[in-house]
Structures are given as C-alpha cells and as structure tokens.
C-alpha cells in the first residue's frame, strides 16, 4: 500500500485549505483506498525504470553529439557569412552592395562639389563678361545640378540595396545561431529527462531496500501496552519563555523492545487558525543516557530511550522554548512511542495523544501546570466513543491504522480546532504514519 503518497497528498490539502479536509477524509475509511490500489498496479518495476534510465542516457548522449556537431556547423556558417571575407552568396552580395553604396556616396559628393564650383564660377562674372560666357557658366551649373540630383538618387537606391543585403545576411546569421540553440535546448531537455529517470530509479531502489511495508518483519503491529504519559505541560505557553515538562515511556508488555523511539510533534497557529507559527518554537530533549539538551530533529523522533525490558520505563525531559516574536494563538502537541527489534518486528502506540494549549503574547501570565491524564487510546478499528480534546490540556487521540479517529470538542474548543486544528491534526498524523514506517525499516 503506497501510504506515503496518499498521506503526502492529504498533508498538502490540510496545510493549504482546511476546508478540503472534508473531501479527503473518507479516503481513510478503508485501509486500502482505490487510489492506492491503482497506483500500485500502475507503478513501474525497477527493471522498467532501469530500461527507461538507459534510454534516457542514450538520448542524452545523442543530443550531446548533435550539439557538438552543430557547434562546428554554426562556426563554419558564421565564418561563411562574415561581412569581411565571407564566401556565402549572401555575404558576397552584401559586400558588393556595401561597395556600391560607398561608390554612390563618393559620386554624390563629387557632384555636389561640382555644383558648388559652378555656382562660384557664375558668381565671379562681371559686367564685362559676354553673353556667351554667361550662358556657358549657367549651362555648366545646370548640368552639375542635374548630375548631383542623379547621384543623390543613385546613392539612395544603393543605400537601400546595401541595407536589404545586410538584413538578409543578418537573418542568415541569426538562423544559424538559432539552429544551434535548438540543439542546445535539446541537450537541456534530454538532461532533464535523464535526471528524472535516474531519480525515479534511485527512489525505487531505495524504497525496495527500505521496504516501505516492513518487508523483513511484516507490517508494524499495534502495541497498546507501549504508553507515553506527559506531565508538567501547561495549558498556556507564553512567548519569550521556556517550559520544561516530561514524557514517561513505559513498556507494559511482556516482550523485550530493542529500540524505542518517542514521537513528539508541536504544531501552532495564530489566532485565526490559518497561519502556521511553528517556526517560533524550539523543542529540546534530554534523557538519562543523553543528559545534554539536544534539539529535536526534523523527523520529530527522539532516539534517546534505547531498549526497554518488559515492565520498564524511561523518562524524557522536554523543553519547549517560544521566541519573543511568537504570535498569540493556539497550539497542539502530539505524543506517541514506537519500538523496533533486531528481528525485524516492530510496533507501537496505534494512536497519537494530542494536547491543546493556548499561546499568549510576551509578558502574559503563564498557564497552570497540573498533570493531566491521557484519554483511553482506542484500539485499531474501534468505533466506540472517541476521546475528546479540550483547551485545558486534555489529550485527544488520532488513529494511525489506515483511518483517522474523529475528534470531539467541548464548549471551550479553541480556534485551532475550529479553523486549522483539523488540518494540523490530519497533517501531523499523516506525517507520523509515514515516518514511523520509514524509521521502522531503518531500524
């Protein structure tokens, strides 16, 4: 059962739109939803992924070869299209048109100079000049002006022809570069496909090695006698302060547990219940075997408990620090425990205990710290009365056996339960299930 993918979808929906939670919750009524079955049926095998990765590698290699050959061709094309000594017909035509424009410009300059000189010659004639001399000067000027007009027209046409030839040459150069750009883009696309194929293969191999469903020891089984009890967690936390409390994990079963992990996850929002504020929280822990305070990791698991004999217990000290900038709002804390044995067997508390608390602005009065008793944890598939959560710190439980237990509410239900609480609850429970499966396979 591809539980990770389904849960990831649920988390995304829960985080982005709490209302969407109502549309995805029914999917958890069955331990094997249709979407999961279809996904399993359509999932490619490792051999198929290897074949796809090999084909992607071949396509990439061919694209690289084509790009290298294209580079040679584009360099040659640009040389042939050179305006200086290019041998391409367009380069030759452009050079000729450019030279014609230069010749036309020179002819126009000479014609304009002739007009200037003819005007000067006519202007120096005095009263002693004969009519024949005056007529000759006027005729020379007229002819010079006609020649200048023709030269100007010729120059205009030559300039236009040179510009047109230059444009055609430039278009050819751009086309050559664009053709090479297509080859470069083909390499980029082939590399992206290759990377995706390699990543899919690597992921499939890793999942096969990990065994998402605990292939070596089978599915982890519920262990109702592995309990975790919280003491000292107040119903109000104040920004800018640290709160110390503890978690006792007890192995009430008759089996030895080689490795016990505790799960502690803190979620919070502002008063609207829509804006996550967990970034302002820092959770630290210490145990008898690891007395130095350590920051909780990104997986929300604490591995300092170690092994537990039947009837034994271990205490985990917890410290929750709120930044001074923490917005006032509401929060929830989830607690559970799991065990993993060397023979591959695993299990743990089938439900998450949830404690709600208020977040107060810096300088506010801290809340009460009296101990609270956890609600009865329902067995997997239990359809009886579901424990209720409240703002006073009483825990609620959420099932992790393929369906989510409903959470009730009291008259003091906080805004996080009304607006974002359901979303946070689903998201945290989903992440918890996925992580406990992964950790079990790594144990």
Tab-separated table of C-alpha atoms in Angstrom:
chain	number	residue	atom	x	y	z
A	1	UNK	CA	0.000	0.000	0.000
A	2	UNK	CA	1.572	3.262	-1.088
A	3	UNK	CA	0.692	5.049	2.109
A	4	UNK	CA	3.364	7.747	1.753
A	5	UNK	CA	1.976	9.215	-1.442
A	6	UNK	CA	-1.601	9.294	-0.187
A	7	UNK	CA	-0.582	10.845	3.106
A	8	UNK	CA	1.568	13.437	1.370
A	9	UNK	CA	-1.476	14.492	-0.651
A	10	UNK	CA	-3.528	14.724	2.500
A	11	UNK	CA	-0.878	16.846	4.196
A	12	UNK	CA	-0.759	19.240	1.253
A	13	UNK	CA	-4.523	19.617	1.265
A	14	UNK	CA	-4.644	20.012	5.013
A	15	UNK	CA	-1.967	22.686	5.116
A	16	UNK	CA	-3.255	24.736	2.181
A	17	UNK	CA	-7.014	24.506	2.653
A	18	UNK	CA	-8.553	23.209	5.892
A	19	UNK	CA	-11.937	23.008	4.142
A	20	UNK	CA	-10.535	20.466	1.709
A	21	UNK	CA	-10.048	18.126	4.638
A	22	UNK	CA	-13.723	17.274	4.443
A	23	UNK	CA	-13.320	15.960	0.916
A	24	UNK	CA	-10.312	13.723	1.602
A	25	UNK	CA	-11.217	12.281	4.991
A	26	UNK	CA	-13.447	9.487	3.578
A	27	UNK	CA	-10.401	8.099	1.766
A	28	UNK	CA	-9.123	6.907	5.136
A	29	UNK	CA	-12.169	4.808	5.890
A	30	UNK	CA	-10.587	1.897	4.026
A	31	UNK	CA	-7.058	0.724	4.762
A	32	UNK	CA	-6.541	0.200	1.006
A	33	UNK	CA	-8.135	3.100	-0.923
A	34	UNK	CA	-8.822	2.737	-4.627
A	35	UNK	CA	-6.253	5.401	-5.457
A	36	UNK	CA	-3.600	3.414	-3.660
A	37	UNK	CA	-4.550	0.175	-5.432
A	38	UNK	CA	-4.488	1.841	-8.826
A	39	UNK	CA	-1.123	3.415	-8.065
A	40	UNK	CA	0.320	0.092	-7.029
A	41	UNK	CA	-0.934	-1.558	-10.194
A	42	UNK	CA	0.468	1.162	-12.438
A	43	UNK	CA	3.797	1.543	-10.659
A	44	UNK	CA	6.690	0.662	-12.981
A	45	UNK	CA	9.077	-2.075	-11.931
A	46	UNK	CA	12.739	-1.446	-11.185
A	47	UNK	CA	13.665	-3.238	-14.419
A	48	UNK	CA	11.357	-0.937	-16.358
A	49	UNK	CA	12.869	2.078	-14.645
A	50	UNK	CA	16.365	0.829	-15.447
A	51	UNK	CA	15.378	0.484	-19.099
A	52	UNK	CA	13.893	3.970	-19.087
A	53	UNK	CA	17.045	5.389	-17.485
A	54	UNK	CA	19.209	3.639	-20.083
A	55	UNK	CA	17.101	5.034	-22.921
A	56	UNK	CA	17.274	8.499	-21.384
A	57	UNK	CA	21.069	8.179	-21.198
A	58	UNK	CA	21.237	7.204	-24.869
A	59	UNK	CA	19.025	10.127	-25.860
A	60	UNK	CA	21.181	12.488	-23.838
A	61	UNK	CA	24.391	11.150	-25.400
A	62	UNK	CA	22.953	11.597	-28.891
A	63	UNK	CA	21.850	15.125	-28.045
A	64	UNK	CA	25.348	15.957	-26.815
A	65	UNK	CA	26.861	14.582	-30.029
A	66	UNK	CA	24.415	16.569	-32.141
A	67	UNK	CA	25.184	19.715	-30.163
A	68	UNK	CA	28.929	19.258	-30.703
A	69	UNK	CA	28.442	18.745	-34.431
A	70	UNK	CA	26.093	21.701	-34.534
A	71	UNK	CA	28.726	23.872	-32.907
A	72	UNK	CA	31.144	23.090	-35.721
A	73	UNK	CA	28.476	23.862	-38.298
A	74	UNK	CA	27.432	27.156	-36.757
A	75	UNK	CA	31.058	28.315	-36.511
A	76	UNK	CA	31.560	27.466	-40.184
A	77	UNK	CA	28.310	29.189	-41.145
A	78	UNK	CA	29.253	32.346	-39.259
A	79	UNK	CA	32.641	32.392	-40.963
A	80	UNK	CA	30.996	31.986	-44.390
A	81	UNK	CA	28.568	34.767	-43.541
A	82	UNK	CA	31.306	37.160	-42.445
A	83	UNK	CA	30.873	40.672	-43.854
A	84	UNK	CA	34.608	40.971	-44.379
A	85	UNK	CA	35.693	37.826	-46.210
A	86	UNK	CA	32.654	35.512	-46.151
A	87	UNK	CA	32.171	33.222	-49.145
A	88	UNK	CA	28.425	32.680	-48.758
A	89	UNK	CA	26.393	34.216	-51.626
A	90	UNK	CA	24.605	36.481	-49.178
A	91	UNK	CA	27.943	37.653	-47.767
A	92	UNK	CA	29.260	38.303	-51.293
A	93	UNK	CA	26.086	40.169	-52.264
A	94	UNK	CA	26.192	42.232	-49.088
A	95	UNK	CA	29.827	43.158	-49.682
A	96	UNK	CA	29.046	44.179	-53.266
A	97	UNK	CA	26.037	46.233	-52.224
A	98	UNK	CA	28.065	47.868	-49.487
A	99	UNK	CA	30.782	48.804	-52.008
A	100	UNK	CA	28.164	50.136	-54.462
A	101	UNK	CA	26.763	52.320	-51.717
A	102	UNK	CA	30.244	53.663	-50.958
A	103	UNK	CA	30.805	54.412	-54.697
A	104	UNK	CA	27.417	56.135	-54.944
A	105	UNK	CA	28.210	58.217	-51.891
A	106	UNK	CA	31.538	59.262	-53.400
A	107	UNK	CA	29.838	60.156	-56.726
A	108	UNK	CA	27.275	62.275	-54.928
A	109	UNK	CA	29.985	64.068	-53.002
A	110	UNK	CA	31.808	64.862	-56.290
A	111	UNK	CA	28.598	66.024	-57.956
A	112	UNK	CA	27.769	68.285	-55.014
A	113	UNK	CA	31.273	69.752	-55.240
A	114	UNK	CA	30.797	70.389	-58.964
A	115	UNK	CA	27.599	72.289	-58.241
A	116	UNK	CA	29.407	74.396	-55.686
A	117	UNK	CA	32.199	75.205	-58.153
A	118	UNK	CA	29.754	76.017	-60.991
A	119	UNK	CA	27.900	78.409	-58.739
A	120	UNK	CA	31.170	80.067	-57.813
A	121	UNK	CA	32.207	80.438	-61.477
A	122	UNK	CA	28.900	82.052	-62.358
A	123	UNK	CA	29.152	84.369	-59.417
A	124	UNK	CA	32.534	85.841	-60.400
A	125	UNK	CA	31.367	87.009	-63.845
A	126	UNK	CA	31.233	90.816	-64.002
A	127	UNK	CA	29.640	93.328	-66.341
A	128	UNK	CA	32.443	92.863	-68.862
A	129	UNK	CA	31.500	89.175	-69.375
A	130	UNK	CA	29.986	88.449	-72.692
A	131	UNK	CA	26.585	86.882	-73.105
A	132	UNK	CA	28.266	83.787	-74.476
A	133	UNK	CA	30.427	83.430	-71.341
A	134	UNK	CA	27.415	83.934	-69.076
A	135	UNK	CA	25.358	81.323	-70.984
A	136	UNK	CA	28.231	78.813	-70.757
A	137	UNK	CA	28.503	79.290	-66.971
A	138	UNK	CA	24.757	78.878	-66.482
A	139	UNK	CA	24.764	75.740	-68.638
A	140	UNK	CA	27.653	74.277	-66.581
A	141	UNK	CA	25.741	74.940	-63.367
A	142	UNK	CA	22.577	73.370	-64.732
A	143	UNK	CA	24.431	70.261	-65.831
A	144	UNK	CA	26.214	69.985	-62.459
A	145	UNK	CA	22.923	70.228	-60.582
A	146	UNK	CA	21.369	67.539	-62.811
A	147	UNK	CA	24.336	65.261	-62.177
A	148	UNK	CA	24.071	65.879	-58.414
A	149	UNK	CA	20.369	65.016	-58.461
A	150	UNK	CA	21.066	61.753	-60.277
A	151	UNK	CA	23.929	60.955	-57.881
A	152	UNK	CA	21.645	61.537	-54.889
A	153	UNK	CA	19.011	59.211	-56.349
A	154	UNK	CA	21.650	56.591	-57.070
A	155	UNK	CA	23.034	56.859	-53.555
A	156	UNK	CA	19.590	56.444	-52.011
A	157	UNK	CA	18.965	53.309	-54.048
A	158	UNK	CA	22.432	51.944	-53.273
A	159	UNK	CA	21.955	52.556	-49.551
A	160	UNK	CA	18.611	50.750	-49.632
A	161	UNK	CA	20.125	47.823	-51.537
A	162	UNK	CA	23.025	47.615	-49.066
A	163	UNK	CA	20.630	47.704	-46.112
A	164	UNK	CA	18.498	44.953	-47.643
A	165	UNK	CA	21.548	42.802	-48.352
A	166	UNK	CA	22.797	43.393	-44.804
A	167	UNK	CA	19.412	42.422	-43.359
A	168	UNK	CA	19.366	39.179	-45.335
A	169	UNK	CA	22.893	38.438	-44.155
A	170	UNK	CA	21.955	39.150	-40.548
A	171	UNK	CA	18.869	36.933	-40.848
A	172	UNK	CA	21.036	34.104	-42.118
A	173	UNK	CA	23.439	34.547	-39.193
A	174	UNK	CA	20.564	34.603	-36.704
A	175	UNK	CA	19.064	31.492	-38.310
A	176	UNK	CA	22.382	29.684	-37.951
A	177	UNK	CA	22.635	30.622	-34.276
A	178	UNK	CA	19.008	29.664	-33.655
A	179	UNK	CA	19.559	26.279	-35.253
A	180	UNK	CA	22.404	25.711	-32.824
A	181	UNK	CA	20.196	26.974	-29.979
A	182	UNK	CA	17.692	24.235	-30.787
A	183	UNK	CA	20.454	21.675	-30.349
A	184	UNK	CA	21.465	23.251	-27.036
A	185	UNK	CA	17.852	23.153	-25.836
A	186	UNK	CA	17.645	19.517	-26.899
A	187	UNK	CA	20.642	18.768	-24.668
A	188	UNK	CA	18.994	20.573	-21.733
A	189	UNK	CA	15.719	18.706	-22.230
A	190	UNK	CA	17.486	15.365	-22.608
A	191	UNK	CA	19.471	16.052	-19.438
A	192	UNK	CA	16.287	16.878	-17.538
A	193	UNK	CA	14.647	13.651	-18.708
A	194	UNK	CA	17.788	11.698	-17.813
A	195	UNK	CA	17.897	13.269	-14.341
A	196	UNK	CA	14.227	12.458	-13.758
A	197	UNK	CA	14.697	8.867	-14.931
A	198	UNK	CA	17.776	8.431	-12.744
A	199	UNK	CA	15.954	9.930	-9.747
A	200	UNK	CA	12.936	7.660	-10.255
A	201	UNK	CA	15.196	4.619	-10.467
A	202	UNK	CA	17.178	5.646	-7.387
A	203	UNK	CA	13.982	6.242	-5.440
A	204	UNK	CA	12.538	2.874	-6.451
A	205	UNK	CA	15.741	1.089	-5.462
A	206	UNK	CA	15.825	2.908	-2.122
A	207	UNK	CA	12.188	2.074	-1.431
A	208	UNK	CA	12.866	-1.544	-2.303
A	209	UNK	CA	15.845	-1.603	0.065
A	210	UNK	CA	13.939	0.104	2.851
A	211	UNK	CA	10.810	-1.984	2.341
A	212	UNK	CA	8.026	0.572	2.854
A	213	UNK	CA	5.759	-2.016	4.355
A	214	UNK	CA	8.444	-3.520	6.608
A	215	UNK	CA	9.053	-6.451	4.286
A	216	UNK	CA	11.578	-8.122	6.571
A	217	UNK	CA	9.354	-8.204	9.612
A	218	UNK	CA	5.921	-7.550	8.121
A	219	UNK	CA	3.733	-4.578	8.978
A	220	UNK	CA	4.303	-2.955	12.333
A	221	UNK	CA	1.633	-4.078	14.762
A	222	UNK	CA	-0.271	-2.034	17.328
A	223	UNK	CA	1.104	-2.276	20.845
A	224	UNK	CA	-1.362	-0.805	23.307
A	225	UNK	CA	0.957	-1.566	26.240
A	226	UNK	CA	3.664	0.781	24.999
A	227	UNK	CA	2.454	4.016	26.589
A	228	UNK	CA	3.690	7.585	26.857
A	229	UNK	CA	2.487	9.862	29.635
A	230	UNK	CA	3.062	13.628	29.693
A	231	UNK	CA	3.490	15.555	32.928
A	232	UNK	CA	4.048	19.241	33.544
A	233	UNK	CA	2.741	20.608	30.241
A	234	UNK	CA	0.724	23.765	30.999
A	235	UNK	CA	-2.445	24.798	29.210
A	236	UNK	CA	-0.914	28.180	28.353
A	237	UNK	CA	2.523	28.963	26.922
A	238	UNK	CA	3.942	32.485	26.866
A	239	UNK	CA	6.062	33.936	24.073
A	240	UNK	CA	9.651	34.584	25.148
A	241	UNK	CA	9.674	31.833	27.785
A	242	UNK	CA	10.763	28.198	28.094
A	243	UNK	CA	8.636	25.431	29.556
A	244	UNK	CA	10.087	22.214	30.970
A	245	UNK	CA	7.918	19.100	31.120
A	246	UNK	CA	8.481	15.365	30.839
A	247	UNK	CA	7.365	12.281	28.994
A	248	UNK	CA	7.483	8.815	30.551
A	249	UNK	CA	7.567	5.886	28.129
A	250	UNK	CA	6.558	2.556	29.664
A	251	UNK	CA	6.837	-0.933	28.217
A	252	UNK	CA	3.854	-2.588	29.860
A	253	UNK	CA	4.044	-5.607	27.597
A	254	UNK	CA	5.751	-8.959	28.187
A	255	UNK	CA	8.196	-8.511	25.286
A	256	UNK	CA	11.646	-7.006	25.173
A	257	UNK	CA	11.936	-3.948	22.942
A	258	UNK	CA	15.388	-3.444	21.390
A	259	UNK	CA	14.897	0.134	20.291
A	260	UNK	CA	12.234	2.537	21.478
A	261	UNK	CA	11.604	5.910	19.890
A	262	UNK	CA	9.298	8.614	21.122
A	263	UNK	CA	7.403	10.853	18.771
A	264	UNK	CA	6.857	14.459	19.865
A	265	UNK	CA	5.472	16.986	17.412
A	266	UNK	CA	4.429	20.566	18.105
A	267	UNK	CA	2.095	22.500	15.826
A	268	UNK	CA	0.733	26.015	16.295
A	269	UNK	CA	-1.130	28.774	14.509
A	270	UNK	CA	-2.048	32.378	15.134
A	271	UNK	CA	-5.495	33.296	16.451
A	272	UNK	CA	-7.050	32.899	13.014
A	273	UNK	CA	-6.020	29.271	12.972
A	274	UNK	CA	-4.789	29.664	9.403
A	275	UNK	CA	-1.184	30.874	9.750
A	276	UNK	CA	1.386	28.356	10.979
A	277	UNK	CA	3.702	29.646	13.696
A	278	UNK	CA	5.842	26.555	14.429
A	279	UNK	CA	8.951	28.395	13.240
A	280	UNK	CA	8.890	30.349	16.504
A	281	UNK	CA	9.030	27.134	18.598
A	282	UNK	CA	12.131	25.150	19.568
A	283	UNK	CA	11.828	21.720	21.152
A	284	UNK	CA	14.754	20.201	23.064
A	285	UNK	CA	15.113	16.907	24.900
A	286	UNK	CA	17.415	15.021	27.228
A	287	UNK	CA	17.447	11.564	28.778
A	288	UNK	CA	19.446	9.651	31.336
A	289	UNK	CA	21.636	8.202	28.586
A	290	UNK	CA	21.893	11.570	26.823
A	291	UNK	CA	21.753	14.195	29.600
A	292	UNK	CA	22.848	17.128	27.408
A	293	UNK	CA	19.999	19.120	25.899
A	294	UNK	CA	19.562	18.318	22.212
A	295	UNK	CA	17.358	19.891	19.573
A	296	UNK	CA	14.585	17.678	18.235
A	297	UNK	CA	15.276	16.649	14.665
A	298	UNK	CA	13.154	17.345	11.610
A	299	UNK	CA	11.503	13.908	11.858
A	300	UNK	CA	10.100	14.648	15.362
A	301	UNK	CA	11.611	11.419	16.729
A	302	UNK	CA	13.639	11.207	19.927
A	303	UNK	CA	16.009	8.250	19.995
A	304	UNK	CA	17.446	8.607	23.490
A	305	UNK	CA	15.231	5.997	25.139
A	306	UNK	CA	17.114	2.915	23.932
A	307	UNK	CA	15.936	-0.573	24.871
A	308	UNK	CA	13.126	-1.311	27.327
A	309	UNK	CA	12.645	-4.573	29.171
A	310	UNK	CA	9.123	-5.789	29.977
A	311	UNK	CA	7.684	-3.555	32.671
A	312	UNK	CA	10.497	-0.998	32.388
A	313	UNK	CA	10.116	2.699	31.715
A	314	UNK	CA	12.270	5.645	30.650
A	315	UNK	CA	11.820	9.360	31.164
A	316	UNK	CA	12.411	12.003	28.529
A	317	UNK	CA	12.880	15.568	29.684
A	318	UNK	CA	11.436	18.111	27.266
A	319	UNK	CA	11.940	21.844	26.961
A	320	UNK	CA	9.759	23.959	24.684
A	321	UNK	CA	11.035	27.491	24.021
A	322	UNK	CA	8.941	30.177	22.348
A	323	UNK	CA	10.565	33.119	20.624
A	324	UNK	CA	9.547	36.557	21.889
A	325	UNK	CA	8.036	37.243	18.475
A	326	UNK	CA	5.673	34.257	18.698
A	327	UNK	CA	2.162	35.470	17.780
A	328	UNK	CA	-0.643	34.788	20.205
A	329	UNK	CA	-2.734	31.851	19.106
A	330	UNK	CA	-3.231	28.167	19.729
A	331	UNK	CA	-1.187	25.001	19.587
A	332	UNK	CA	-1.275	21.248	19.823
A	333	UNK	CA	1.330	18.740	20.931
A	334	UNK	CA	1.322	15.112	19.741
A	335	UNK	CA	2.932	12.227	21.621
A	336	UNK	CA	3.404	8.537	20.874
A	337	UNK	CA	6.006	5.773	21.063
A	338	UNK	CA	7.262	3.018	18.749
A	339	UNK	CA	9.602	0.070	19.076
A	340	UNK	CA	11.801	-1.750	16.577
A	341	UNK	CA	13.505	-5.070	17.196
A	342	UNK	CA	16.558	-6.594	15.564
A	343	UNK	CA	14.479	-9.489	14.237
A	344	UNK	CA	12.504	-7.033	12.094
A	345	UNK	CA	9.386	-6.925	14.276
A	346	UNK	CA	8.043	-3.506	15.159
A	347	UNK	CA	5.028	-1.805	16.612
A	348	UNK	CA	3.863	0.935	18.851
A	349	UNK	CA	1.034	3.003	20.171
A	350	UNK	CA	-1.656	2.894	17.486
A	351	UNK	CA	-2.807	6.401	18.309
A	352	UNK	CA	-1.423	9.863	18.899
A	353	UNK	CA	-2.192	11.643	22.159
A	354	UNK	CA	-2.977	15.274	21.417
A	355	UNK	CA	-2.761	18.105	23.952
A	356	UNK	CA	-4.115	21.546	23.100
A	357	UNK	CA	-2.697	24.732	24.607
A	358	UNK	CA	-3.053	28.478	24.220
A	359	UNK	CA	-0.181	30.681	23.101
A	360	UNK	CA	-0.026	34.026	24.903
A	361	UNK	CA	1.865	37.146	23.899
A	362	UNK	CA	5.133	38.001	25.628
A	363	UNK	CA	4.632	39.244	29.163
A	364	UNK	CA	1.400	37.311	29.766
A	365	UNK	CA	0.761	35.166	32.828
A	366	UNK	CA	1.795	31.517	32.316
A	367	UNK	CA	-0.775	28.752	32.480
A	368	UNK	CA	-1.409	26.025	35.022
A	369	UNK	CA	0.937	23.039	35.109
A	370	UNK	CA	-1.143	20.405	36.909
A	371	UNK	CA	-0.772	16.924	35.498
A	372	UNK	CA	-3.487	15.629	33.192
A	373	UNK	CA	-4.469	12.045	32.486
A	374	UNK	CA	-4.436	10.810	28.893
A	375	UNK	CA	-7.712	9.663	27.428
A	376	UNK	CA	-8.196	5.976	26.709
A	377	UNK	CA	-6.472	5.128	23.430
A	378	UNK	CA	-8.851	3.280	21.059
A	379	UNK	CA	-7.759	0.015	19.532
A	380	UNK	CA	-7.386	-0.195	15.729
A	381	UNK	CA	-10.778	-0.247	14.074
A	382	UNK	CA	-12.568	0.693	17.299
A	383	UNK	CA	-15.805	2.530	16.529
A	384	UNK	CA	-16.749	3.310	20.084
A	385	UNK	CA	-16.642	6.628	21.875
A	386	UNK	CA	-13.756	8.770	20.724
A	387	UNK	CA	-11.740	10.743	23.311
A	388	UNK	CA	-12.342	14.454	23.242
A	389	UNK	CA	-9.765	17.226	23.211
A	390	UNK	CA	-10.099	20.464	25.130
A	391	UNK	CA	-8.249	23.681	25.648
A	392	UNK	CA	-7.306	22.659	29.162
A	393	UNK	CA	-4.618	20.219	28.093
A	394	UNK	CA	-6.660	17.006	27.965
A	395	UNK	CA	-5.306	14.830	25.169
A	396	UNK	CA	-7.273	13.551	22.234
A	397	UNK	CA	-6.218	10.596	20.097
A	398	UNK	CA	-5.902	10.147	16.367
A	399	UNK	CA	-5.674	6.703	14.841
A	400	UNK	CA	-2.798	5.709	12.575
A	401	UNK	CA	-4.068	2.356	11.368
A	402	UNK	CA	-5.297	3.466	7.948
A	403	UNK	CA	-8.194	5.638	9.143
A	404	UNK	CA	-8.285	8.735	11.281
A	405	UNK	CA	-10.218	8.784	14.554
A	406	UNK	CA	-12.679	11.660	14.838
A	407	UNK	CA	-12.013	14.315	17.467
A	408	UNK	CA	-14.792	15.757	19.559
A	409	UNK	CA	-14.864	19.204	21.110
A	410	UNK	CA	-16.001	20.887	24.286
A	411	UNK	CA	-17.538	24.309	24.757
A	412	UNK	CA	-14.001	25.583	25.339
A	413	UNK	CA	-12.715	24.292	21.992
A	414	UNK	CA	-10.038	26.672	20.753
A	415	UNK	CA	-9.954	28.351	17.338
A	416	UNK	CA	-7.240	25.978	16.161
A	417	UNK	CA	-9.704	23.115	16.425
A	418	UNK	CA	-12.349	25.143	14.617
A	419	UNK	CA	-10.220	26.594	11.825
A	420	UNK	CA	-6.868	24.912	11.410
A	421	UNK	CA	-6.902	22.235	14.102
A	422	UNK	CA	-8.390	19.533	11.938
A	423	UNK	CA	-5.891	20.290	9.225
A	424	UNK	CA	-2.957	20.227	11.646
A	425	UNK	CA	-4.258	17.010	13.183
A	426	UNK	CA	-4.534	15.277	9.821
A	427	UNK	CA	-1.187	16.580	8.656
A	428	UNK	CA	0.666	15.560	11.792
A	429	UNK	CA	-0.962	12.141	11.928
A	430	UNK	CA	-0.179	11.572	8.268
A	431	UNK	CA	3.441	12.565	8.674
A	432	UNK	CA	3.659	10.404	11.792
A	433	UNK	CA	2.425	7.299	9.981
A	434	UNK	CA	4.807	7.801	7.074
A	435	UNK	CA	7.781	8.491	9.344
A	436	UNK	CA	7.164	5.555	11.675
A	437	UNK	CA	7.082	3.236	8.657
A	438	UNK	CA	10.332	4.660	7.318
A	439	UNK	CA	12.035	4.597	10.706
A	440	UNK	CA	10.909	1.016	11.197
A	441	UNK	CA	12.606	-0.059	8.008
A	442	UNK	CA	15.778	1.789	9.004
A	443	UNK	CA	15.902	0.357	12.471
